[in-house]
Short mmCIF file of C-alpha atoms and ligand atoms in Angstrom, two decimals:
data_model
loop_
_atom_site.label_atom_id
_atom_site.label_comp_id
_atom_site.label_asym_id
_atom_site.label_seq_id
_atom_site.Cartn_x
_atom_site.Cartn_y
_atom_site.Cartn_z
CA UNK A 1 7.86 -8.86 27.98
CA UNK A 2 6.68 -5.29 27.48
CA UNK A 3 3.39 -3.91 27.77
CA UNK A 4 1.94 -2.53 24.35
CA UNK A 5 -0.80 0.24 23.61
CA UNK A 6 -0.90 0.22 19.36
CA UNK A 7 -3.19 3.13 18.84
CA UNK A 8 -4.97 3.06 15.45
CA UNK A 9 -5.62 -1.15 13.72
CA UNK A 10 -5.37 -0.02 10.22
CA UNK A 11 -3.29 -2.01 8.40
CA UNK A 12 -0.50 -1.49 9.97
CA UNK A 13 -1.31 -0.96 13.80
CA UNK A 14 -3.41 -4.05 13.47
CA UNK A 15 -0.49 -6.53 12.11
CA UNK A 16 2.33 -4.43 14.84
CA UNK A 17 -0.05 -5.73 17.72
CA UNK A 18 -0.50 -8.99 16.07
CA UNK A 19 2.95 -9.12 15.49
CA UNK A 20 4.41 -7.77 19.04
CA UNK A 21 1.79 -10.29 20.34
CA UNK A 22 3.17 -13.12 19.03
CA UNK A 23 6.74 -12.32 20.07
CA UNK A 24 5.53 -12.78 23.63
CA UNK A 25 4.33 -8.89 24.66
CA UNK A 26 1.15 -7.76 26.44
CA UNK A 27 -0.83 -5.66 23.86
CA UNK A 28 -3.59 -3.59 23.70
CA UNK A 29 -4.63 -2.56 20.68
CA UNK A 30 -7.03 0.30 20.50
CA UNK A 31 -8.95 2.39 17.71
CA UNK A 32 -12.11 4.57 18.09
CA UNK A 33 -13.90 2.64 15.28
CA UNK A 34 -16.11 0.29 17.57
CA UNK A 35 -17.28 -2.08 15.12
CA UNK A 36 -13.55 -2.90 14.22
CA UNK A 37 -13.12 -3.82 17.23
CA UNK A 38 -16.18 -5.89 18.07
CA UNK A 39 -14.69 -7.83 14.91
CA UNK A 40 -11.35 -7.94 16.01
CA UNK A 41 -12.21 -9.26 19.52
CA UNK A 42 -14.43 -11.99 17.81
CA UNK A 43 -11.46 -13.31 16.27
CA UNK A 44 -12.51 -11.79 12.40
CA UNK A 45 -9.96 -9.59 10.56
CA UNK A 46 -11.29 -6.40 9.57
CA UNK A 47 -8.97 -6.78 6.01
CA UNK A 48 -7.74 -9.13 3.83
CA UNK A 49 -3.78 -9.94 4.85
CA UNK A 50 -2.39 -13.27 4.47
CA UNK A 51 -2.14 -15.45 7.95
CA UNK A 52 -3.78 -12.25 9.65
CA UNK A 53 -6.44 -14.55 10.91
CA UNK A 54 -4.16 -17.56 12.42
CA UNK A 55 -2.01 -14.60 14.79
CA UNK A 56 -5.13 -12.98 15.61
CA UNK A 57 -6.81 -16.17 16.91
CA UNK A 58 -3.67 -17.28 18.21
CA UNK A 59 -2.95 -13.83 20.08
CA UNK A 60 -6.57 -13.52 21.26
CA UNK A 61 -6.70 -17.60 22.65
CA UNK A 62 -3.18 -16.94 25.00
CA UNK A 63 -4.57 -13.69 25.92
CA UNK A 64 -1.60 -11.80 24.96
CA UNK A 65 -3.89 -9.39 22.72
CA UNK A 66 -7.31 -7.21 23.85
CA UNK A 67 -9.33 -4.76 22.02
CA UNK A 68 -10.36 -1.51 23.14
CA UNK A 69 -11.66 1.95 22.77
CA UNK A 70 -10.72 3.13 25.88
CA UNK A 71 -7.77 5.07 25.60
CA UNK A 72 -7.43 6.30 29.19
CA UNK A 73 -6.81 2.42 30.13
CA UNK A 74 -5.12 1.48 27.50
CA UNK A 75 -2.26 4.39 28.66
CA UNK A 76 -2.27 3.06 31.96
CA UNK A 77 -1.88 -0.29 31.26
CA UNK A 78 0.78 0.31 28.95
CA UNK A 79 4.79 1.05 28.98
CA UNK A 80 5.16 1.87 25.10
CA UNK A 81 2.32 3.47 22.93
CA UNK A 82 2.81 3.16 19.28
CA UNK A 83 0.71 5.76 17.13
CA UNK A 84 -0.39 3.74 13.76
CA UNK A 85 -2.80 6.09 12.73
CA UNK A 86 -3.73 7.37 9.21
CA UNK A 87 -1.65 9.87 7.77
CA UNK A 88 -3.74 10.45 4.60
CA UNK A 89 -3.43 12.90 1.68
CA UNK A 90 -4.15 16.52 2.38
CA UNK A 91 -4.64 19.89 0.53
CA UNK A 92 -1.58 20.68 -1.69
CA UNK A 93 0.29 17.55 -1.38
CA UNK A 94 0.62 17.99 2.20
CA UNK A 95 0.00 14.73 4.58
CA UNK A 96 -3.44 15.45 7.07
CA UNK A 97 -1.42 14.71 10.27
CA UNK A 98 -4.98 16.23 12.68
CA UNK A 99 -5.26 12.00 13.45
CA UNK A 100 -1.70 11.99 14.89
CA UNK A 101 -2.29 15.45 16.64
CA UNK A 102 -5.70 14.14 18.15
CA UNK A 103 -3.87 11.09 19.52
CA UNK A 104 -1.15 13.49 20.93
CA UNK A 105 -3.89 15.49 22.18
CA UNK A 106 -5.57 12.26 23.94
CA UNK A 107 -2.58 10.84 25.35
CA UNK A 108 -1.42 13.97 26.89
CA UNK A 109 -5.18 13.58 28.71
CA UNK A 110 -3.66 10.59 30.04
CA UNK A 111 -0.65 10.49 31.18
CA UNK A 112 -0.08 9.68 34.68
CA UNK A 113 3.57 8.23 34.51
CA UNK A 114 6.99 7.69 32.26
CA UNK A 115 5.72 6.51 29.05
CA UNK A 116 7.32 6.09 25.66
CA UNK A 117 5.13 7.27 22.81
CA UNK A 118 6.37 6.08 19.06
CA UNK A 119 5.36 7.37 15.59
CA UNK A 120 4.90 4.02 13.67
CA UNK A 121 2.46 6.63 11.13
CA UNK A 122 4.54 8.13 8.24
CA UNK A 123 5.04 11.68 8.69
CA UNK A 124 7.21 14.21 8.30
CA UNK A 125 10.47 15.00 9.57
CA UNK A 126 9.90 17.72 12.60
CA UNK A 127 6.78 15.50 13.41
CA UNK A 128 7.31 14.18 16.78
CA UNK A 129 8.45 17.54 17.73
CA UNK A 130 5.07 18.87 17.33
CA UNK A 131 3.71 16.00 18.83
CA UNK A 132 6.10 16.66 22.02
CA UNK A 133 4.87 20.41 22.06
CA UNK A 134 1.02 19.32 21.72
CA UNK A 135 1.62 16.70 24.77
CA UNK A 136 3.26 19.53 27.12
CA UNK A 137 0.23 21.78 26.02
CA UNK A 138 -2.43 19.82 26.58
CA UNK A 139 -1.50 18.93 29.90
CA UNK A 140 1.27 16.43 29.98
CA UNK A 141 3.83 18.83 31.04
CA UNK A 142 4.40 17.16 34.79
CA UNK A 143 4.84 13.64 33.72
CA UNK A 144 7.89 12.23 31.70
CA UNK A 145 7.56 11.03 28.30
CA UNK A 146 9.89 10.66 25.36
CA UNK A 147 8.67 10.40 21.62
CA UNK A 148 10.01 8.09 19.29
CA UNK A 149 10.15 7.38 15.80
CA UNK A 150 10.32 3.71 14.77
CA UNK A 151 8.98 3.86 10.62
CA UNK A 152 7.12 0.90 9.59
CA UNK A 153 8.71 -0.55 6.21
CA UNK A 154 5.65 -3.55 5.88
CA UNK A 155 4.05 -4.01 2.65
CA UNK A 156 0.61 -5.19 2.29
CA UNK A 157 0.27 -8.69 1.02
CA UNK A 158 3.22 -9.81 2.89
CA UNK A 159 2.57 -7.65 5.92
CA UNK A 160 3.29 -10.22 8.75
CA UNK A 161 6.76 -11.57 7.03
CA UNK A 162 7.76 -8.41 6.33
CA UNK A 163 7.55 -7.16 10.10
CA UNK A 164 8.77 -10.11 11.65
CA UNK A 165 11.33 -10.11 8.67
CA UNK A 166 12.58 -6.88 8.11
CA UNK A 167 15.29 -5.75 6.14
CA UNK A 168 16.10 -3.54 8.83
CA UNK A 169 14.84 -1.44 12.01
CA UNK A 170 15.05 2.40 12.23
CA UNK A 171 15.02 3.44 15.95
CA UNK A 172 14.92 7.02 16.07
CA UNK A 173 15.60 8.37 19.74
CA UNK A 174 16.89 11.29 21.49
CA UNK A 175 16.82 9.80 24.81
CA UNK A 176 18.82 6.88 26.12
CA UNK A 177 15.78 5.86 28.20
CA UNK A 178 14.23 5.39 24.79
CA UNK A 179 16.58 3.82 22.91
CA UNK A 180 17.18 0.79 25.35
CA UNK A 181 13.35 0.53 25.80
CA UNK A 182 13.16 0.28 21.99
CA UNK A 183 16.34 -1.82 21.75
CA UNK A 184 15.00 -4.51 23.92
CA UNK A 185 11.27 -4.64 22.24
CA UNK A 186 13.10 -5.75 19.36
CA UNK A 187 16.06 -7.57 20.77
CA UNK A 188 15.11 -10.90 18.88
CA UNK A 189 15.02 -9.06 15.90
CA UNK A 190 17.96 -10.87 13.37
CA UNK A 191 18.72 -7.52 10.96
CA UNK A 192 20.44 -4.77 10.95
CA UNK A 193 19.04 -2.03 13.92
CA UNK A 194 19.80 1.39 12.73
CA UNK A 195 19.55 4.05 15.97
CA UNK A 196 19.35 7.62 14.61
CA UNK A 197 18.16 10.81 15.81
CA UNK A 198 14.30 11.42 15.87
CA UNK A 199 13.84 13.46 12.87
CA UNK A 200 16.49 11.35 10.65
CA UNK A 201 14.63 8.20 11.14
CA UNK A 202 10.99 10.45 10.15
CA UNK A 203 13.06 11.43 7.24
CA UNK A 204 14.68 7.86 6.51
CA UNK A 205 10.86 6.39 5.67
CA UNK A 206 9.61 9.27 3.48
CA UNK A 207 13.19 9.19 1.47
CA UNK A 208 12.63 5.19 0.56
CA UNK A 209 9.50 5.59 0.14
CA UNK A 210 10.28 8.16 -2.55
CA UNK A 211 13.44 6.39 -4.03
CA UNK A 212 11.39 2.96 -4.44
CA UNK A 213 8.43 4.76 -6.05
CA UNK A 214 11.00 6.75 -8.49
CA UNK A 215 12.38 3.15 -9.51
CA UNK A 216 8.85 2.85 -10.38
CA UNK A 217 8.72 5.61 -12.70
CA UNK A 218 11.35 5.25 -14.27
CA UNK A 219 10.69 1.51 -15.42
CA UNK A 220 7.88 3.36 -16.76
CA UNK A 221 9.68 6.00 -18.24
CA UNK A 222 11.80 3.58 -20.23
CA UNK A 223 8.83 1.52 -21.05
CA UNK A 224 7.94 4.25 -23.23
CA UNK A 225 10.85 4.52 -24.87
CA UNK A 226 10.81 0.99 -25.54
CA UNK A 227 7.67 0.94 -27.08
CA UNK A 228 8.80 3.94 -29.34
CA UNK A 229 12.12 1.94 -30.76
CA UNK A 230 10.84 -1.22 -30.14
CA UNK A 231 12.77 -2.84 -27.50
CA UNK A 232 11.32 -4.92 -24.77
CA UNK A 233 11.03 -3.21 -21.52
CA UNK A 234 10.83 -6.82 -19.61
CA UNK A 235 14.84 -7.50 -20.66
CA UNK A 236 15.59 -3.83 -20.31
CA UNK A 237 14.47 -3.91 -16.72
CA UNK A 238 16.43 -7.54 -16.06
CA UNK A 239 19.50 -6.07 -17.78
CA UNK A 240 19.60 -2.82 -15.22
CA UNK A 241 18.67 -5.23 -12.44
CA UNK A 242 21.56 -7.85 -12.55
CA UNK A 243 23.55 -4.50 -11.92
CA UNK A 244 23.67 -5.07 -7.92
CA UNK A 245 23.80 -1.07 -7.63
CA UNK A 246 20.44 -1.19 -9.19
CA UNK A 247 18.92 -4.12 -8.15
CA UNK A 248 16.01 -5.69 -9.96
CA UNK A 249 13.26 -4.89 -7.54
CA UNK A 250 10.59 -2.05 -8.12
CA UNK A 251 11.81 -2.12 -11.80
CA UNK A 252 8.29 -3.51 -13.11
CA UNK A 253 6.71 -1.05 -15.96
CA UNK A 254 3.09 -1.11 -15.49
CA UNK A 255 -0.11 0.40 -14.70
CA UNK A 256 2.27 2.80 -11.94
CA UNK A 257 2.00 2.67 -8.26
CA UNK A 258 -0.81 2.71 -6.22
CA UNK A 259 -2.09 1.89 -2.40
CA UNK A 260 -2.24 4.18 0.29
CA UNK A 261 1.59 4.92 0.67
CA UNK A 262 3.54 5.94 -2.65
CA UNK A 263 1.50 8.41 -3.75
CA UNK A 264 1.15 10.36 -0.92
CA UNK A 265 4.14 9.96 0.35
CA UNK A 266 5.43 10.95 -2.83
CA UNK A 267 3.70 14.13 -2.82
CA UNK A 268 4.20 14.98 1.07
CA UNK A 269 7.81 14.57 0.79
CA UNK A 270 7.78 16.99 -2.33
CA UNK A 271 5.65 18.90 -0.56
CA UNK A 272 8.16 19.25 2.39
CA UNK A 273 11.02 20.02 0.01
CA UNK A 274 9.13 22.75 -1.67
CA UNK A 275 8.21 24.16 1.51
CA UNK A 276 11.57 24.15 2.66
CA UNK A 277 12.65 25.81 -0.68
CA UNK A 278 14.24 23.14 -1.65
CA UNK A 279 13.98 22.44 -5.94
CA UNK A 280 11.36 19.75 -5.85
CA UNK A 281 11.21 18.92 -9.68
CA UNK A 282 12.40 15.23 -9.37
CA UNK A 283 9.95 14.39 -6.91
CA UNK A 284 7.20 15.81 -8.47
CA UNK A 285 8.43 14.49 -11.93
CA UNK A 286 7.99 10.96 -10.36
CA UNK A 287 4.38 11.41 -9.53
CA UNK A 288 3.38 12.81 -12.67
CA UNK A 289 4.93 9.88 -14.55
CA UNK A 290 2.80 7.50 -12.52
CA UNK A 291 -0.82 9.61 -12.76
CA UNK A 292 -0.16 9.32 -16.63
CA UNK A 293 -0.17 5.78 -16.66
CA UNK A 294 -3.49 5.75 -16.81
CA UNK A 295 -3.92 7.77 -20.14
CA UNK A 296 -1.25 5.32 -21.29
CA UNK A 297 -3.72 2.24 -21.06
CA UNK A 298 -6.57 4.35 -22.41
CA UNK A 299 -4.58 5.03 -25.45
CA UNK A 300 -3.73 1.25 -25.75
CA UNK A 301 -7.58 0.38 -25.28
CA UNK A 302 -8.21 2.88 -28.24
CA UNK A 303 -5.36 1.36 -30.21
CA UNK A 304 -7.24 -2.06 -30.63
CA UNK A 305 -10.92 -0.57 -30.32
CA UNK A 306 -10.82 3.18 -31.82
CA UNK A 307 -13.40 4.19 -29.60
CA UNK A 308 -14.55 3.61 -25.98
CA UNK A 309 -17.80 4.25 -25.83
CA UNK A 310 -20.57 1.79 -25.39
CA UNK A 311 -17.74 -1.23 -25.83
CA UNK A 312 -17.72 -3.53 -23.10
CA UNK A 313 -14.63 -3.83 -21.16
CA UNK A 314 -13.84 -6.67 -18.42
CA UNK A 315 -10.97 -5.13 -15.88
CA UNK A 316 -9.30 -7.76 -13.74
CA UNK A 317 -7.73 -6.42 -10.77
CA UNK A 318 -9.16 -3.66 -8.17
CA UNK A 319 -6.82 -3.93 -5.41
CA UNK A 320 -3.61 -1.79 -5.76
CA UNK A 321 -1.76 -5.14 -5.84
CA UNK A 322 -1.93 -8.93 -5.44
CA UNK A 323 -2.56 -10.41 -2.00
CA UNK A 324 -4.75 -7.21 -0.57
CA UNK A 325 -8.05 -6.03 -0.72
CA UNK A 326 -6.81 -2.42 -0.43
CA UNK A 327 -8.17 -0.57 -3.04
CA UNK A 328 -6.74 2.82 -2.09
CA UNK A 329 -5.12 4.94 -4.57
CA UNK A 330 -5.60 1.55 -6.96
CA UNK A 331 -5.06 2.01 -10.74
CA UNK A 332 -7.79 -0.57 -11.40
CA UNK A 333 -10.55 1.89 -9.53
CA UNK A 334 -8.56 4.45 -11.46
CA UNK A 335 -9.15 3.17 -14.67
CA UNK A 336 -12.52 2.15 -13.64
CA UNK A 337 -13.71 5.51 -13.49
CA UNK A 338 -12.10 6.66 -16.23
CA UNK A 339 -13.94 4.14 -18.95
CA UNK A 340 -17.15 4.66 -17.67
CA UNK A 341 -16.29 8.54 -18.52
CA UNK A 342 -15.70 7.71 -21.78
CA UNK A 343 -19.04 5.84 -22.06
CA UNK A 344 -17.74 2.17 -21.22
CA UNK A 345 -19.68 -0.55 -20.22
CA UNK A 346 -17.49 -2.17 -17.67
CA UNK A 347 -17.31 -5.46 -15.88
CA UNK A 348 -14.86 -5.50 -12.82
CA UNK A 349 -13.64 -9.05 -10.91
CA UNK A 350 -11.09 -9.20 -8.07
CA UNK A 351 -10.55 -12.09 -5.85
CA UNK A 352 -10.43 -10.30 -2.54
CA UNK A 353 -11.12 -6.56 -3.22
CA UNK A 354 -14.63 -6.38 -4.83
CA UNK A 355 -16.71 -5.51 -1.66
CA UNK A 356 -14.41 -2.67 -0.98
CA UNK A 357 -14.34 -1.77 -4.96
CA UNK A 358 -18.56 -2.02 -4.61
CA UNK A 359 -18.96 0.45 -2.01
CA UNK A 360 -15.66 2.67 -3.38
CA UNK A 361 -18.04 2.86 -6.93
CA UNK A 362 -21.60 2.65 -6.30
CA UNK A 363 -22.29 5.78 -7.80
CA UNK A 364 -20.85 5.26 -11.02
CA UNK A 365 -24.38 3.58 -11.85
CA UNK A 366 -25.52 1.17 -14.84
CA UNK A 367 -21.57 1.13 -17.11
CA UNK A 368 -20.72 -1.24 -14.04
CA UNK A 369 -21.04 -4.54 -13.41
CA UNK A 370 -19.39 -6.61 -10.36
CA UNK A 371 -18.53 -10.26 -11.85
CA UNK A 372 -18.58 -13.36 -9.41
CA UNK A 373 -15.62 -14.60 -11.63
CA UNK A 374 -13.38 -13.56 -14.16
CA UNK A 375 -15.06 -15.71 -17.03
CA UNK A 376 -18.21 -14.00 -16.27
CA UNK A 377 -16.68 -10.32 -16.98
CA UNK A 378 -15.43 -11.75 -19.92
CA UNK A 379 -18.23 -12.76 -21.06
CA UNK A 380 -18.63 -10.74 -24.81
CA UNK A 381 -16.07 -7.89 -23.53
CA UNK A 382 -14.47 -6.43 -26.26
CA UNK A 383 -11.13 -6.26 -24.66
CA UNK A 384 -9.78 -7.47 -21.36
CA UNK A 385 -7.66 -5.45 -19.08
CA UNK A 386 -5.38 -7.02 -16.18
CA UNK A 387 -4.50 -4.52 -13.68
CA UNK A 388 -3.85 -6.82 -10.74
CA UNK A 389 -0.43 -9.48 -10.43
CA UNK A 390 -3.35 -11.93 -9.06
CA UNK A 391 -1.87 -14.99 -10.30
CA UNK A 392 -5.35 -16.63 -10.65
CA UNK A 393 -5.47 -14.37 -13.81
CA UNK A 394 -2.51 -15.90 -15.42
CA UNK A 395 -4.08 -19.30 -14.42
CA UNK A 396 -7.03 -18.47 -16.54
CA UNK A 397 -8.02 -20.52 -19.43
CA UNK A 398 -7.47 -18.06 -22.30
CA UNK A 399 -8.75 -20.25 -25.11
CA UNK A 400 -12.19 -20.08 -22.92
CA UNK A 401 -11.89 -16.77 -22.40
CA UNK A 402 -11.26 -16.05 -25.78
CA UNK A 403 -14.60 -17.78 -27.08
CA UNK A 404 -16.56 -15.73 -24.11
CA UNK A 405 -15.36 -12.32 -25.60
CA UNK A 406 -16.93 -10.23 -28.39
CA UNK A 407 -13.52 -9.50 -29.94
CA UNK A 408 -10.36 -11.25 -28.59
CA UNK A 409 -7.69 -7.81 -27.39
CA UNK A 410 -6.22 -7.75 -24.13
CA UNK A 411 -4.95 -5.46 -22.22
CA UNK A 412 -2.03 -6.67 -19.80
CA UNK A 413 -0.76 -3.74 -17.81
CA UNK A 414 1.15 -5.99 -15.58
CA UNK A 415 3.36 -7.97 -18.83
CA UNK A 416 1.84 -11.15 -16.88
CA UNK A 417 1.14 -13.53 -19.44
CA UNK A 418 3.26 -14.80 -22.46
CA UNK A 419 3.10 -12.79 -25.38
CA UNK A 420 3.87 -15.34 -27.63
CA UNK A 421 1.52 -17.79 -26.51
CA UNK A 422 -1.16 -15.31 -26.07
CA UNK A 423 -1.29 -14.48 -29.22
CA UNK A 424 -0.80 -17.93 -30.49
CA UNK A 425 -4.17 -18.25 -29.52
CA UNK A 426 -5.16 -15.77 -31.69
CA UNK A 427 -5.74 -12.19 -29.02
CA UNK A 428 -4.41 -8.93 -29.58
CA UNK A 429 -1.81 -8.82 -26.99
CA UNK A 430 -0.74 -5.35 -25.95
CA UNK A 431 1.49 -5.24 -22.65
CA UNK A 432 3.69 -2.63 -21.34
CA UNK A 433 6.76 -1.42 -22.88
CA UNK A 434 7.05 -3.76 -26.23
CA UNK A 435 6.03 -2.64 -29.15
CA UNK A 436 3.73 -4.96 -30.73
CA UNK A 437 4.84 -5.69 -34.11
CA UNK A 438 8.13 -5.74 -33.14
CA UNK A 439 7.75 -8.15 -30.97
CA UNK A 440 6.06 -10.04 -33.35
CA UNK A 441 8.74 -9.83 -36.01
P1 NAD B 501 -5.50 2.88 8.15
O1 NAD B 501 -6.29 4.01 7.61
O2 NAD B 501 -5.70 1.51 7.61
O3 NAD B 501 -5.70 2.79 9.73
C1 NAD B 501 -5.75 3.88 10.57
C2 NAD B 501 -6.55 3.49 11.81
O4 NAD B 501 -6.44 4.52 12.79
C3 NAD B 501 -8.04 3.29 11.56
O5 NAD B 501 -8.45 2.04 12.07
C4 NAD B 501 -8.70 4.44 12.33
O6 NAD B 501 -9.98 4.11 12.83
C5 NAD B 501 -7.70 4.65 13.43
N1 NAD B 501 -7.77 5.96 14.07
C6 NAD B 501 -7.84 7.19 13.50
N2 NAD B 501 -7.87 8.15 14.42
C7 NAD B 501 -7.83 7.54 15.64
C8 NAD B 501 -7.83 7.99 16.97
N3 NAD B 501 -7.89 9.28 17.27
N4 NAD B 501 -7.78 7.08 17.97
C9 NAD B 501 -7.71 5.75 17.68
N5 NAD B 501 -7.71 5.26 16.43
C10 NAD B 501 -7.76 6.14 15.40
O7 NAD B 501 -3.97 3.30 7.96
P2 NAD B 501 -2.71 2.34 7.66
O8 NAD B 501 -2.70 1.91 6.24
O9 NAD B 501 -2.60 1.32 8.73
O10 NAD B 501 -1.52 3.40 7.81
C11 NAD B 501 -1.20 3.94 9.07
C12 NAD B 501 0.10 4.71 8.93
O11 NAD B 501 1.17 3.83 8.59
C13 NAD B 501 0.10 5.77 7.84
O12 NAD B 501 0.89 6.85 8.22
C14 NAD B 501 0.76 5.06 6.66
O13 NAD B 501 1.36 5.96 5.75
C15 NAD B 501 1.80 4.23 7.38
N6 NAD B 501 2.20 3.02 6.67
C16 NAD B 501 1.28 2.29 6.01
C17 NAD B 501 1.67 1.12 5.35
C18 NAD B 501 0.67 0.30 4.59
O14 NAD B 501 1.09 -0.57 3.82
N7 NAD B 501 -0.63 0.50 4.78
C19 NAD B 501 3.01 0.70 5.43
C20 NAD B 501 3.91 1.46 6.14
C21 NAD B 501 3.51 2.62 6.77
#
């Protein structure tokens, strides 16, 4: 059993302690936003992650788990800190690493023996370096410590399987102290453990993060294509994917990526690159695919209605995906904002994400609407776009939600529901990547 200090419970430091919790380790898991933690202690999830609420009962009821603010403590009590903070977008593409530095900057206020400090954040290569330099500055200099990068590969939605189930562990170490401290915290751990110096396992997160979000891209990029010679992007994607060098997995065209990684990771590691002098264009090629796919279901929109202004649209789907109410970097809050520029009136339904999508657009005044169900922001909408794999919203009744609308179009930006039988009933189907009357034909 080791004892844990998870610093940050975001979305990822939250399900790590959960997670390292459950596995049998002593965890503390600390953050400096106090009301977070008054709900975590009470047993409530501060977000919306499938069986986050069972482990975090569970881990609070055998005591394995406490919540704190107190960082001092928290150090002392603790073997291994993990740093989970945010590493959010900053000016020109770069990431705003000042929440890992202040953390660095706190611990080294704390250390009073050996300790093993580990970037779970994304950041980028040469990272822990700095945050080794910032330690010994800020007074750490007499005590031992070793930094660590161990890359967190969890997606929302299936955060918990994903961690306990990973497709593999990245242990970066330059220490051997490290590496069997790190080696035994994940001994039960049936995958492949890759051990790597510090800076290549840094570098190891940003580059998949960057490869998975250019399969992205280019699904989209041949979507358009498709829709120009009228193939079907859908068979095009399954075609690439049955080659096992490809895979078929982040080949879905759609409304692009979203969510709080992707993008800016995207742009941080081209950002890195370019300050390296290394020719970035392929990295920033990627991103600008996915900011256009926006325009791209604006221009479908216009295809069925001409004009945008004053029609009423119903948008399903504010979280960046299914089975999260994360709504950052979302295409749905996206896409939001750009109809009600154009003049839309626009009524928005998610199943988990509205309360973050309320506060994320209260100022975008009287063109929106929050609907307590789907049906209701149909209700005389003259087209219907899905942003969001929720599979309630292929579950919907279409020939009801065809008599609630105004005219009958939608939108699917995630090729969710049947063409065919879609417009069987009589809708103007437009998905992603297949032209329409070819399909038809
Ligand atoms: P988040 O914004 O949800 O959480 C960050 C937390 O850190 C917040 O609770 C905040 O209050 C806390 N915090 C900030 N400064 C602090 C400080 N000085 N002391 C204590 N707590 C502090 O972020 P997240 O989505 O969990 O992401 C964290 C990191 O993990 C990022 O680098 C991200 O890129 C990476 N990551 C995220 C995901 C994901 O799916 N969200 C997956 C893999 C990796």
């Amino acid at each position: 059993m080791a004892r844990l200090c998870v610093v940050g419970m975001g979305y990822v430091g939250l399900v790590t302690a959960l997670c390292f919790a459950k596995l049998g380790n002593d965890v503390i898991g600390m953050d400096k936003d106090t009301e977070k933690l008054k709900l975590l202690s009470e047993g409530s999830p501060t977000f919306y992650e499938p069986g986050l609420d069972e482990l975090l009962r569970d881990g609070l009821d055998k005591s394995m788990l406490s919540f704190t603010n107190d960082l001092n403590w928290s150090i002392d009590q603790s073997d291994i800190i993990f740093i989970c903070v945010g590493t959010p977008p900053g000016e020109n593409g770069q990431p705003d690493l000042s929440q890992v530095e202040e953390v660095a900057r706190s611990i080294a206020g704390n250390l009073n023996s050996y300790k093993l400090i580990v970037e779970k954040s994304t950041v980028p290569a040469g990272t822990a370096e700095r945050v080794k330099q910032t330690i010994k500055l800020s007074g750490g200099e007499d005590v031992l410590f070793d930094v660590a990068s161990n890359p967190e590969f969890l997606r929302e939605g299936s955060a918990i399987a994903d961690f306990l189930c990973p497709d593999r562990i990245v242990l970066g170490v330059d220490t051997r102290r490290a590496r069997i401290m790190l080696k035994e915290l994940y001994r039960d751990f049936d995958c492949p453990v890759l051990i790597t110096d510090v800076a290549t396992a840094e570098l190891i997160k940003h580059a998949s993060n960057a490869f998975l979000a250019t399969k992205i891209s280019f699904a989209n990029l041949v979507a358009d294509i498709c829709e120009k010679v009228g193939a079907n992007i859908n068979l095009v994607v399954d075609g690439l994917g049955f080659d096992r060098r490809i895979g078929r997995e982040f080949l879905n065209a759609g409304t692009g990526y979203g969510g709080s990684c992707f993008p800016k990771d995207v742009k941080a590691f081209a950002a890195m690159a370019g300050a390296l002098g290394i020719n970035n264009t392929l990295l920033k090629e990627v991103d600008r695919i996915n900011e256009d796919r926006i325009c791209s279901i604006v221009k479908k929109i216009e295809d069925a209605l001409w004009i945008c202004k004053n029609k009423r649209i119903a948008l399903l789907g504010l979280a960046f995906k299914c089975n999260t109410d994360d709504i950052r970097e979302s295409p749905g809050i996206k896409l939001v904002r750009e109809l009600v520029r154009k003049g839309s009136i626009v009524a928005c339904y998610d199943p988990k994400a509205m309360d973050n999508a309320k506060s994320e657009l209260k100022s975008l005044g009287d063109g929106l609407s929050f609907a307590e169900t789907p049906y209701i922001a149909v209700n005389e909408a003259d087209a219907l776009v899905l942003m969001t794999e929720w599979p309630e919203f292929v579950q919907l009744d279409y020939s009801r939600v065809k008599k609630l609308m105004r005219t009958p179009v939608i939108i699917d930006g995630r090729n969710m529901l049947q063409a065919i039988e879609i417009e069987k009933l009589g809708f103007w189907y437009s998905g992603i990547g297949c032209h329409r009357e070819n399909r038809k034909s």
